[in-house]
């Protein structure tokens, strides 16, 4: 056992961009308050993370191997465990991934924890919602467990109330039915997180069901959101299993701190040249388009976006990420589109999104409404065109449309495709006329609210301090 007297915390996540990044950002907050953090993640992300992440975020003080050597006293240790699949397995086969990790993850993580605890005493293991099986492993090792909820508090509330039968829900097969819950405006079934919808594949529904079954073994629920933007929802959960927001978990420079470097782990190399390109564009002139790290759009949908961007006559920056798995081939852009728009458009494979959203040239964000992207757009005051696909994205789109009121939302056609004219309508609404002004005003209001919360006397900062105190003295609410 080492002589290191700091509090030690272990975090567990799959190595997906949208999962590992909020864990990493929370780790940095804990680190800045003197807590030592080790992040355990799946081996399949190891090469991408080590190759594409800025050295300042990992190598300076990070022990990037499985040796558990903790002489390192200033950084985050990163350790890896196997999800049970070969490294070159196509993980877009989500059913195999979910089932294999559920079977193999517990013993592999348990072996890792056994090794890690030979070096440090861990005060807590923080898991995220997508490794629910890890909760039992942690409890079996006799370590208190916390959940870092990496989606909106609203999604937490909906899942909780549905899966624990707290409130009546309508027939979830009928997407038009209305749901009425405390702290939220009435919303349609289609705006529920899709992992509770009967139409969602069983393996996804199982992940979230198992999480909420294990919730009683979790000592803290911490959220990546912040109280100021989800006040009523957070309050509505206070008498159930409360959630303590510690966000917005974004890079500090987005919150006004001078340090310009991002705090993120990248699975692909960000093309920094797009920032230089943004420098050449007028203020509030560029439409930024990105659908996150997991989605791949159909050829028809990509064609419709290209046509709408062309017809808009506006500048645009469009991220079309490379695909990891064979089953997800990247849709091709029409050659004439690239030629015709080359003076006002830039297409990249991956960008430093936080820096892009901070840039004054960006006018709006066409987003799939992943929660990280949602937080990033809120703290930068960029209005959105919300274009949700699955998981919590429809809930986030509903929040942006009805609660935050910082964006418009695309309407899908009957074939599940958004037509060119509809995309054009949304672009117009967000960039021109009185509606655009109203949305920008709301976006700036949200920015103002979200920025206060991590300051010294801000609610998130207080929640982080409370969490650390409870790590030392124990959580009285769960004792
Ligand atoms: N991101 C990025 N560059 C890109 C596109 C996305 O750095 O070109 C980051 C983005 O800033 C966010 C994360 O990838 O932090 C995506 O997470 P989100 O929850 O929005 O969506 P997911 O990828 O999980 O669907």
Short mmCIF file of C-alpha atoms and ligand atoms in Angstrom, two decimals, residues 16-19 21-22 25 150 249 262 264-266 268 270 288-295 319-321 348-354 357 365 367-376 390 392-393 396, ligand 1:
data_model
loop_
_atom_site.label_atom_id
_atom_site.label_comp_id
_atom_site.label_asym_id
_atom_site.label_seq_id
_atom_site.Cartn_x
_atom_site.Cartn_y
_atom_site.Cartn_z
CA UNK A 16 -16.96 6.02 -25.98
CA UNK A 17 -16.34 9.71 -26.68
CA UNK A 18 -19.58 10.92 -25.09
CA UNK A 19 -19.12 8.65 -22.02
CA UNK A 21 -15.33 12.86 -21.71
CA UNK A 22 -17.69 13.88 -18.89
CA UNK A 25 -13.96 16.46 -16.93
CA UNK A 150 -24.08 11.79 -17.97
CA UNK A 249 -19.00 19.47 -17.28
CA UNK A 262 -9.63 21.86 -23.88
CA UNK A 264 -11.13 16.25 -23.41
CA UNK A 265 -10.14 12.86 -24.65
CA UNK A 266 -10.42 12.50 -28.42
CA UNK A 268 -10.24 11.05 -33.65
CA UNK A 270 -9.45 17.18 -34.27
CA UNK A 288 -22.08 24.40 -37.61
CA UNK A 289 -23.35 20.85 -38.35
CA UNK A 290 -22.38 17.78 -36.32
CA UNK A 291 -24.15 14.60 -35.26
CA UNK A 292 -21.70 13.47 -32.58
CA UNK A 293 -19.45 10.47 -32.30
CA UNK A 294 -21.82 7.54 -32.83
CA UNK A 295 -24.38 8.32 -35.53
CA UNK A 319 -18.38 17.35 -39.44
CA UNK A 320 -18.73 13.97 -41.13
CA UNK A 321 -16.87 11.59 -38.85
CA UNK A 348 -14.04 17.99 -41.78
CA UNK A 349 -13.81 14.54 -40.24
CA UNK A 350 -13.60 15.71 -36.62
CA UNK A 351 -13.20 19.16 -35.10
CA UNK A 352 -12.36 20.68 -31.71
CA UNK A 353 -16.09 21.21 -31.10
CA UNK A 354 -15.84 23.26 -27.92
CA UNK A 357 -18.85 26.65 -30.51
CA UNK A 365 -25.55 24.53 -34.33
CA UNK A 367 -27.05 19.08 -33.50
CA UNK A 368 -28.16 15.52 -32.81
CA UNK A 369 -28.73 16.72 -29.21
CA UNK A 370 -26.23 14.44 -27.47
CA UNK A 371 -26.06 15.69 -23.87
CA UNK A 372 -22.43 16.81 -24.09
CA UNK A 373 -23.14 18.80 -27.24
CA UNK A 374 -26.25 20.24 -25.58
CA UNK A 375 -24.26 21.44 -22.56
CA UNK A 376 -21.55 22.86 -24.82
CA UNK A 390 -32.27 8.06 -30.30
CA UNK A 392 -31.86 10.75 -24.63
CA UNK A 393 -31.64 12.99 -27.70
CA UNK A 396 -32.83 17.00 -24.92
N1 LIG B 1 -17.08 16.31 -30.58
C1 LIG B 1 -15.87 16.82 -30.95
N2 LIG B 1 -15.64 17.03 -32.27
C2 LIG B 1 -16.56 16.76 -33.23
C3 LIG B 1 -17.82 16.25 -32.83
C4 LIG B 1 -18.06 16.05 -31.48
O1 LIG B 1 -15.00 17.10 -30.11
O2 LIG B 1 -16.24 16.95 -34.41
C5 LIG B 1 -17.32 16.07 -29.13
C6 LIG B 1 -18.36 17.04 -28.59
O3 LIG B 1 -17.71 18.24 -28.20
C7 LIG B 1 -18.96 16.25 -27.44
C8 LIG B 1 -18.77 14.79 -27.84
O4 LIG B 1 -17.87 14.79 -28.94
O5 LIG B 1 -18.22 16.51 -26.25
C9 LIG B 1 -20.05 14.14 -28.31
O6 LIG B 1 -20.83 13.85 -27.20
P1 LIG B 1 -22.41 13.94 -27.26
O7 LIG B 1 -22.92 13.55 -25.92
O8 LIG B 1 -22.83 15.25 -27.76
O9 LIG B 1 -22.84 12.89 -28.36
P2 LIG B 1 -22.46 11.35 -28.67
O10 LIG B 1 -21.23 11.38 -29.48
O11 LIG B 1 -22.28 10.65 -27.35
O12 LIG B 1 -23.65 10.87 -29.44
#
